[in-house]
């Protein structure tokens, strides 16, 4: 099913080959899906991003917009696979798009999910013995969020409820990376704050919070109230 959905995304992107920058179309679709989710779950979302959502496809004609909407639908469907199997779904699609329509030697290269899974298994060794809750995970150059997803995958295998016991802080300078990470963490059910940020200067451009972040915040608020009684 995943392969069929990915193929559908690539086939629809190919329809823009002689009309638009295909990579930009993919980025527009990712942004649309991310902001559509954020509009409904992030109560602290900056108003400028809500306004941006309404204008993402403003210069697309009706036919192109319909194709873009089909891509967005497939992206959402692909993300739903995270409920069944952890993987860097969006990162893999993005690499296909870059390899086919971009210049790989000038592009981005994301860590393969299997490698990320191994790396994060080392990072999460003994984490179940950490008494502090929630445990913070920070990825200052998150890419598509594959390493974050792999970390959640490992925590799940350790029977750690990351929805309540872990909070993820992820950031990247690349806007599309921020949106891909946000989407994948949303669909994993993680509590996360994802920022478009220059890690070196600490300048913050935008911030997105998952639904899991707000649920976890309320959970610990009630826990603290109980402890005080």
PDB file of C-alpha atoms in Angstrom:
ATOM      1  CA  UNK A   1       0.000   0.000   0.000  1.00  0.00           C
ATOM      2  CA  UNK A   2       2.850   2.402   0.848  1.00  0.00           C
ATOM      3  CA  UNK A   3       4.530   1.760  -2.509  1.00  0.00           C
ATOM      4  CA  UNK A   4       1.255   2.394  -4.346  1.00  0.00           C
ATOM      5  CA  UNK A   5       0.702   5.675  -2.506  1.00  0.00           C
ATOM      6  CA  UNK A   6       4.273   6.818  -3.167  1.00  0.00           C
ATOM      7  CA  UNK A   7       3.876   5.927  -6.834  1.00  0.00           C
ATOM      8  CA  UNK A   8       0.645   7.926  -6.981  1.00  0.00           C
ATOM      9  CA  UNK A   9       2.409  10.961  -5.475  1.00  0.00           C
ATOM     10  CA  UNK A  10       5.265  10.717  -7.972  1.00  0.00           C
ATOM     11  CA  UNK A  11       2.890  10.262 -10.927  1.00  0.00           C
ATOM     12  CA  UNK A  12       0.900  13.348  -9.969  1.00  0.00           C
ATOM     13  CA  UNK A  13       4.064  15.382  -9.411  1.00  0.00           C
ATOM     14  CA  UNK A  14       5.211  14.377 -12.898  1.00  0.00           C
ATOM     15  CA  UNK A  15       2.199  16.208 -14.342  1.00  0.00           C
ATOM     16  CA  UNK A  16       3.886  19.478 -13.340  1.00  0.00           C
ATOM     17  CA  UNK A  17       7.179  18.602 -15.045  1.00  0.00           C
ATOM     18  CA  UNK A  18       6.829  21.084 -17.912  1.00  0.00           C
ATOM     19  CA  UNK A  19       4.753  23.642 -16.046  1.00  0.00           C
ATOM     20  CA  UNK A  20       6.281  24.218 -12.605  1.00  0.00           C
ATOM     21  CA  UNK A  21       9.223  23.472 -10.367  1.00  0.00           C
ATOM     22  CA  UNK A  22       8.225  19.974  -9.254  1.00  0.00           C
ATOM     23  CA  UNK A  23      10.212  20.180  -6.032  1.00  0.00           C
ATOM     24  CA  UNK A  24       8.392  23.392  -5.133  1.00  0.00           C
ATOM     25  CA  UNK A  25       5.044  21.712  -5.814  1.00  0.00           C
ATOM     26  CA  UNK A  26       5.963  18.966  -3.357  1.00  0.00           C
ATOM     27  CA  UNK A  27       7.008  21.597  -0.812  1.00  0.00           C
ATOM     28  CA  UNK A  28       3.718  23.446  -1.297  1.00  0.00           C
ATOM     29  CA  UNK A  29       1.763  20.251  -0.716  1.00  0.00           C
ATOM     30  CA  UNK A  30       3.728  19.402   2.434  1.00  0.00           C
ATOM     31  CA  UNK A  31       3.158  22.923   3.752  1.00  0.00           C
ATOM     32  CA  UNK A  32      -0.551  22.717   2.977  1.00  0.00           C
ATOM     33  CA  UNK A  33      -1.042  19.417   4.822  1.00  0.00           C
ATOM     34  CA  UNK A  34       1.069  20.570   7.791  1.00  0.00           C
ATOM     35  CA  UNK A  35      -0.741  23.872   8.215  1.00  0.00           C
ATOM     36  CA  UNK A  36      -4.097  22.202   7.730  1.00  0.00           C
ATOM     37  CA  UNK A  37      -3.286  19.938  10.675  1.00  0.00           C
ATOM     38  CA  UNK A  38      -1.787  22.767  12.725  1.00  0.00           C
ATOM     39  CA  UNK A  39      -4.859  24.955  12.214  1.00  0.00           C
ATOM     40  CA  UNK A  40      -6.952  22.341  14.006  1.00  0.00           C
ATOM     41  CA  UNK A  41      -4.591  21.222  16.787  1.00  0.00           C
ATOM     42  CA  UNK A  42      -2.172  24.063  17.590  1.00  0.00           C
ATOM     43  CA  UNK A  43      -4.144  26.622  19.588  1.00  0.00           C
ATOM     44  CA  UNK A  44      -1.065  28.863  19.794  1.00  0.00           C
ATOM     45  CA  UNK A  45      -0.390  28.841  16.038  1.00  0.00           C
ATOM     46  CA  UNK A  46       0.782  32.193  14.713  1.00  0.00           C
ATOM     47  CA  UNK A  47      -1.942  33.983  12.734  1.00  0.00           C
ATOM     48  CA  UNK A  48       0.446  34.613   9.859  1.00  0.00           C
ATOM     49  CA  UNK A  49       0.607  30.854   9.254  1.00  0.00           C
ATOM     50  CA  UNK A  50      -3.182  30.636   9.131  1.00  0.00           C
ATOM     51  CA  UNK A  51      -3.158  33.379   6.512  1.00  0.00           C
ATOM     52  CA  UNK A  52      -0.389  31.595   4.638  1.00  0.00           C
ATOM     53  CA  UNK A  53      -2.485  28.412   4.505  1.00  0.00           C
ATOM     54  CA  UNK A  54      -5.198  30.207   2.539  1.00  0.00           C
ATOM     55  CA  UNK A  55      -2.697  31.405  -0.074  1.00  0.00           C
ATOM     56  CA  UNK A  56      -0.436  28.414  -0.704  1.00  0.00           C
ATOM     57  CA  UNK A  57      -2.082  27.494  -4.011  1.00  0.00           C
ATOM     58  CA  UNK A  58      -3.254  30.984  -4.943  1.00  0.00           C
ATOM     59  CA  UNK A  59      -1.297  31.042  -8.220  1.00  0.00           C
ATOM     60  CA  UNK A  60      -2.323  27.509  -9.265  1.00  0.00           C
ATOM     61  CA  UNK A  61      -5.051  27.233 -11.895  1.00  0.00           C
ATOM     62  CA  UNK A  62      -8.046  25.015 -11.138  1.00  0.00           C
ATOM     63  CA  UNK A  63      -6.627  21.936 -12.894  1.00  0.00           C
ATOM     64  CA  UNK A  64      -3.251  22.196 -11.179  1.00  0.00           C
ATOM     65  CA  UNK A  65      -4.887  22.820  -7.832  1.00  0.00           C
ATOM     66  CA  UNK A  66      -6.940  19.627  -8.202  1.00  0.00           C
ATOM     67  CA  UNK A  67      -3.774  17.628  -8.902  1.00  0.00           C
ATOM     68  CA  UNK A  68      -2.077  19.266  -5.904  1.00  0.00           C
ATOM     69  CA  UNK A  69      -5.042  18.329  -3.705  1.00  0.00           C
ATOM     70  CA  UNK A  70      -4.712  14.711  -4.876  1.00  0.00           C
ATOM     71  CA  UNK A  71      -1.042  14.798  -3.813  1.00  0.00           C
ATOM     72  CA  UNK A  72      -2.024  16.233  -0.430  1.00  0.00           C
ATOM     73  CA  UNK A  73      -4.562  13.451   0.013  1.00  0.00           C
ATOM     74  CA  UNK A  74      -1.907  10.835  -0.752  1.00  0.00           C
ATOM     75  CA  UNK A  75       0.529  12.484   1.679  1.00  0.00           C
ATOM     76  CA  UNK A  76      -2.105  12.225   4.419  1.00  0.00           C
ATOM     77  CA  UNK A  77      -2.778   8.614   3.502  1.00  0.00           C
ATOM     78  CA  UNK A  78       0.949   7.840   3.589  1.00  0.00           C
ATOM     79  CA  UNK A  79       1.237   9.417   7.033  1.00  0.00           C
ATOM     80  CA  UNK A  80      -1.578   7.219   8.313  1.00  0.00           C
ATOM     81  CA  UNK A  81       0.801   4.260   7.825  1.00  0.00           C
ATOM     82  CA  UNK A  82       2.660   5.477  10.928  1.00  0.00           C
ATOM     83  CA  UNK A  83      -0.167   3.992  12.977  1.00  0.00           C
ATOM     84  CA  UNK A  84       0.847   0.590  11.611  1.00  0.00           C
ATOM     85  CA  UNK A  85       4.614   0.809  11.068  1.00  0.00           C
ATOM     86  CA  UNK A  86       7.187   3.423  12.038  1.00  0.00           C
ATOM     87  CA  UNK A  87       9.270   4.771   9.156  1.00  0.00           C
ATOM     88  CA  UNK A  88      10.520   7.986   7.584  1.00  0.00           C
ATOM     89  CA  UNK A  89       7.807   8.014   4.937  1.00  0.00           C
ATOM     90  CA  UNK A  90       8.020  11.680   3.950  1.00  0.00           C
ATOM     91  CA  UNK A  91      11.810  11.698   3.940  1.00  0.00           C
ATOM     92  CA  UNK A  92      11.884   8.781   1.519  1.00  0.00           C
ATOM     93  CA  UNK A  93       9.431  10.474  -0.840  1.00  0.00           C
ATOM     94  CA  UNK A  94      11.345  13.752  -0.638  1.00  0.00           C
ATOM     95  CA  UNK A  95      14.592  11.974  -1.559  1.00  0.00           C
ATOM     96  CA  UNK A  96      12.867  10.479  -4.604  1.00  0.00           C
ATOM     97  CA  UNK A  97      11.638  13.909  -5.646  1.00  0.00           C
ATOM     98  CA  UNK A  98      15.099  15.460  -5.157  1.00  0.00           C
ATOM     99  CA  UNK A  99      16.834  12.644  -7.044  1.00  0.00           C
ATOM    100  CA  UNK A 100      14.448  12.868  -9.990  1.00  0.00           C
ATOM    101  CA  UNK A 101      13.885  16.594 -10.279  1.00  0.00           C
ATOM    102  CA  UNK A 102      16.744  18.240  -8.405  1.00  0.00           C
ATOM    103  CA  UNK A 103      20.513  18.292  -8.314  1.00  0.00           C
ATOM    104  CA  UNK A 104      21.526  15.648  -5.793  1.00  0.00           C
ATOM    105  CA  UNK A 105      25.061  16.998  -5.426  1.00  0.00           C
ATOM    106  CA  UNK A 106      23.586  20.284  -4.182  1.00  0.00           C
ATOM    107  CA  UNK A 107      20.652  18.808  -2.304  1.00  0.00           C
ATOM    108  CA  UNK A 108      19.883  17.193   1.033  1.00  0.00           C
ATOM    109  CA  UNK A 109      20.582  13.634   2.050  1.00  0.00           C
ATOM    110  CA  UNK A 110      18.625  12.173   4.937  1.00  0.00           C
ATOM    111  CA  UNK A 111      19.869   9.389   7.192  1.00  0.00           C
ATOM    112  CA  UNK A 112      18.294   6.055   6.125  1.00  0.00           C
ATOM    113  CA  UNK A 113      15.638   5.004   8.622  1.00  0.00           C
ATOM    114  CA  UNK A 114      17.388   1.741   9.468  1.00  0.00           C
ATOM    115  CA  UNK A 115      20.576   3.640  10.376  1.00  0.00           C
ATOM    116  CA  UNK A 116      18.532   6.122  12.418  1.00  0.00           C
ATOM    117  CA  UNK A 117      16.908   3.218  14.258  1.00  0.00           C
ATOM    118  CA  UNK A 118      20.332   1.841  15.198  1.00  0.00           C
ATOM    119  CA  UNK A 119      21.633   5.266  16.268  1.00  0.00           C
ATOM    120  CA  UNK A 120      18.600   6.011  18.405  1.00  0.00           C
ATOM    121  CA  UNK A 121      18.719   2.567  20.022  1.00  0.00           C
ATOM    122  CA  UNK A 122      22.121   3.567  21.424  1.00  0.00           C
ATOM    123  CA  UNK A 123      20.803   6.953  22.551  1.00  0.00           C
ATOM    124  CA  UNK A 124      17.824   5.401  24.337  1.00  0.00           C
ATOM    125  CA  UNK A 125      19.787   2.706  26.205  1.00  0.00           C
ATOM    126  CA  UNK A 126      18.825   2.844  29.878  1.00  0.00           C
ATOM    127  CA  UNK A 127      16.229   5.529  29.286  1.00  0.00           C
ATOM    128  CA  UNK A 128      13.584   3.408  31.015  1.00  0.00           C
ATOM    129  CA  UNK A 129      15.551   3.862  34.247  1.00  0.00           C
ATOM    130  CA  UNK A 130      15.390   7.635  34.014  1.00  0.00           C
ATOM    131  CA  UNK A 131      12.995   8.721  36.749  1.00  0.00           C
ATOM    132  CA  UNK A 132      12.511  12.219  35.381  1.00  0.00           C
ATOM    133  CA  UNK A 133       9.308  12.619  33.393  1.00  0.00           C
ATOM    134  CA  UNK A 134       8.788  13.784  30.771  1.00  0.00           C
ATOM    135  CA  UNK A 135      12.129  12.883  29.211  1.00  0.00           C
ATOM    136  CA  UNK A 136      13.336  15.464  26.686  1.00  0.00           C
ATOM    137  CA  UNK A 137      14.602  14.475  23.241  1.00  0.00           C
ATOM    138  CA  UNK A 138      16.257  17.186  21.146  1.00  0.00           C
ATOM    139  CA  UNK A 139      17.142  17.047  17.463  1.00  0.00           C
ATOM    140  CA  UNK A 140      18.719  20.370  16.369  1.00  0.00           C
ATOM    141  CA  UNK A 141      18.935  19.379  12.701  1.00  0.00           C
ATOM    142  CA  UNK A 142      15.868  17.199  12.283  1.00  0.00           C
ATOM    143  CA  UNK A 143      15.585  16.892   8.507  1.00  0.00           C
ATOM    144  CA  UNK A 144      12.347  15.075   7.801  1.00  0.00           C
ATOM    145  CA  UNK A 145      12.110  13.832  11.389  1.00  0.00           C
ATOM    146  CA  UNK A 146      13.252  10.297  10.613  1.00  0.00           C
ATOM    147  CA  UNK A 147      15.619  10.103  13.582  1.00  0.00           C
ATOM    148  CA  UNK A 148      12.892  11.363  15.915  1.00  0.00           C
ATOM    149  CA  UNK A 149      10.480   8.745  14.592  1.00  0.00           C
ATOM    150  CA  UNK A 150      13.138   6.037  14.975  1.00  0.00           C
ATOM    151  CA  UNK A 151      13.665   7.112  18.579  1.00  0.00           C
ATOM    152  CA  UNK A 152       9.931   6.837  19.281  1.00  0.00           C
ATOM    153  CA  UNK A 153       9.991   3.442  17.592  1.00  0.00           C
ATOM    154  CA  UNK A 154      12.690   2.255  20.009  1.00  0.00           C
ATOM    155  CA  UNK A 155      10.883   3.711  23.010  1.00  0.00           C
ATOM    156  CA  UNK A 156       7.709   1.915  21.977  1.00  0.00           C
ATOM    157  CA  UNK A 157       9.648  -1.355  21.812  1.00  0.00           C
ATOM    158  CA  UNK A 158      10.812  -0.684  25.384  1.00  0.00           C
ATOM    159  CA  UNK A 159       7.139  -0.303  26.386  1.00  0.00           C
ATOM    160  CA  UNK A 160       7.658   3.343  27.251  1.00  0.00           C
ATOM    161  CA  UNK A 161       4.550   5.435  26.731  1.00  0.00           C
ATOM    162  CA  UNK A 162       6.161   8.321  24.887  1.00  0.00           C
ATOM    163  CA  UNK A 163       2.844  10.161  24.686  1.00  0.00           C
ATOM    164  CA  UNK A 164       3.061  10.904  28.409  1.00  0.00           C
ATOM    165  CA  UNK A 165       6.714  10.234  29.270  1.00  0.00           C
ATOM    166  CA  UNK A 166       8.605  11.947  26.442  1.00  0.00           C
ATOM    167  CA  UNK A 167       8.614  15.369  24.830  1.00  0.00           C
ATOM    168  CA  UNK A 168      10.410  15.979  21.537  1.00  0.00           C
ATOM    169  CA  UNK A 169      12.067  19.259  20.610  1.00  0.00           C
ATOM    170  CA  UNK A 170      13.062  19.351  16.956  1.00  0.00           C
ATOM    171  CA  UNK A 171      14.253  22.142  14.726  1.00  0.00           C
ATOM    172  CA  UNK A 172      15.767  22.795  11.326  1.00  0.00           C
ATOM    173  CA  UNK A 173      16.626  25.851   9.249  1.00  0.00           C
ATOM    174  CA  UNK A 174      14.777  24.371   6.265  1.00  0.00           C
ATOM    175  CA  UNK A 175      11.052  25.165   6.256  1.00  0.00           C
ATOM    176  CA  UNK A 176       9.991  22.011   4.415  1.00  0.00           C
ATOM    177  CA  UNK A 177      11.964  19.864   6.863  1.00  0.00           C
ATOM    178  CA  UNK A 178      10.112  21.536   9.715  1.00  0.00           C
ATOM    179  CA  UNK A 179       6.752  20.730   8.149  1.00  0.00           C
ATOM    180  CA  UNK A 180       7.697  17.113   7.371  1.00  0.00           C
ATOM    181  CA  UNK A 181       8.962  16.556  10.918  1.00  0.00           C
ATOM    182  CA  UNK A 182       5.862  18.169  12.381  1.00  0.00           C
ATOM    183  CA  UNK A 183       3.560  15.951  10.336  1.00  0.00           C
ATOM    184  CA  UNK A 184       5.351  12.719  11.141  1.00  0.00           C
ATOM    185  CA  UNK A 185       5.483  13.487  14.866  1.00  0.00           C
ATOM    186  CA  UNK A 186       1.808  14.463  14.799  1.00  0.00           C
ATOM    187  CA  UNK A 187       0.834  11.175  13.206  1.00  0.00           C
ATOM    188  CA  UNK A 188       3.024   9.249  15.668  1.00  0.00           C
ATOM    189  CA  UNK A 189       1.023  10.801  18.502  1.00  0.00           C
ATOM    190  CA  UNK A 190       4.114  12.421  20.003  1.00  0.00           C
ATOM    191  CA  UNK A 191       4.245  15.456  22.255  1.00  0.00           C
ATOM    192  CA  UNK A 192       6.481  17.753  20.246  1.00  0.00           C
ATOM    193  CA  UNK A 193       7.536  21.313  19.580  1.00  0.00           C
ATOM    194  CA  UNK A 194       8.958  21.766  16.087  1.00  0.00           C
ATOM    195  CA  UNK A 195      10.704  24.984  15.126  1.00  0.00           C
ATOM    196  CA  UNK A 196      12.170  26.549  12.033  1.00  0.00           C
ATOM    197  CA  UNK A 197      15.303  27.833  13.670  1.00  0.00           C
ATOM    198  CA  UNK A 198      18.924  28.713  13.060  1.00  0.00           C
ATOM    199  CA  UNK A 199      20.659  26.473  15.589  1.00  0.00           C
ATOM    200  CA  UNK A 200      23.837  28.564  15.520  1.00  0.00           C
ATOM    201  CA  UNK A 201      22.276  31.989  16.099  1.00  0.00           C
ATOM    202  CA  UNK A 202      19.182  30.620  17.923  1.00  0.00           C
ATOM    203  CA  UNK A 203      16.985  32.829  15.742  1.00  0.00           C
ATOM    204  CA  UNK A 204      13.469  31.391  15.629  1.00  0.00           C
ATOM    205  CA  UNK A 205      11.318  31.836  12.496  1.00  0.00           C
ATOM    206  CA  UNK A 206       8.264  29.740  13.302  1.00  0.00           C
ATOM    207  CA  UNK A 207       7.011  27.227  15.848  1.00  0.00           C
ATOM    208  CA  UNK A 208       4.494  24.400  15.617  1.00  0.00           C
ATOM    209  CA  UNK A 209       3.140  22.250  18.434  1.00  0.00           C
ATOM    210  CA  UNK A 210       1.495  18.853  18.057  1.00  0.00           C
ATOM    211  CA  UNK A 211      -1.803  17.850  19.608  1.00  0.00           C
ATOM    212  CA  UNK A 212       0.199  15.454  21.765  1.00  0.00           C
ATOM    213  CA  UNK A 213       2.053  18.429  23.253  1.00  0.00           C
ATOM    214  CA  UNK A 214      -1.163  19.992  24.559  1.00  0.00           C
ATOM    215  CA  UNK A 215      -2.514  16.675  25.833  1.00  0.00           C
ATOM    216  CA  UNK A 216       0.729  15.995  27.687  1.00  0.00           C
ATOM    217  CA  UNK A 217       0.786  19.513  29.135  1.00  0.00           C
ATOM    218  CA  UNK A 218      -2.690  19.038  30.581  1.00  0.00           C
ATOM    219  CA  UNK A 219      -1.720  15.598  31.865  1.00  0.00           C
ATOM    220  CA  UNK A 220       1.198  16.950  33.896  1.00  0.00           C
ATOM    221  CA  UNK A 221      -0.802  19.935  35.042  1.00  0.00           C
ATOM    222  CA  UNK A 222      -3.336  17.554  36.577  1.00  0.00           C
ATOM    223  CA  UNK A 223      -0.532  15.392  37.976  1.00  0.00           C
ATOM    224  CA  UNK A 224       0.989  18.406  39.732  1.00  0.00           C
ATOM    225  CA  UNK A 225      -2.384  19.432  41.123  1.00  0.00           C
ATOM    226  CA  UNK A 226      -2.883  15.917  42.488  1.00  0.00           C
ATOM    227  CA  UNK A 227       0.568  15.913  44.092  1.00  0.00           C
ATOM    228  CA  UNK A 228      -0.201  19.207  45.821  1.00  0.00           C
ATOM    229  CA  UNK A 229      -3.458  17.938  47.355  1.00  0.00           C
TER     230      UNK A 229
END
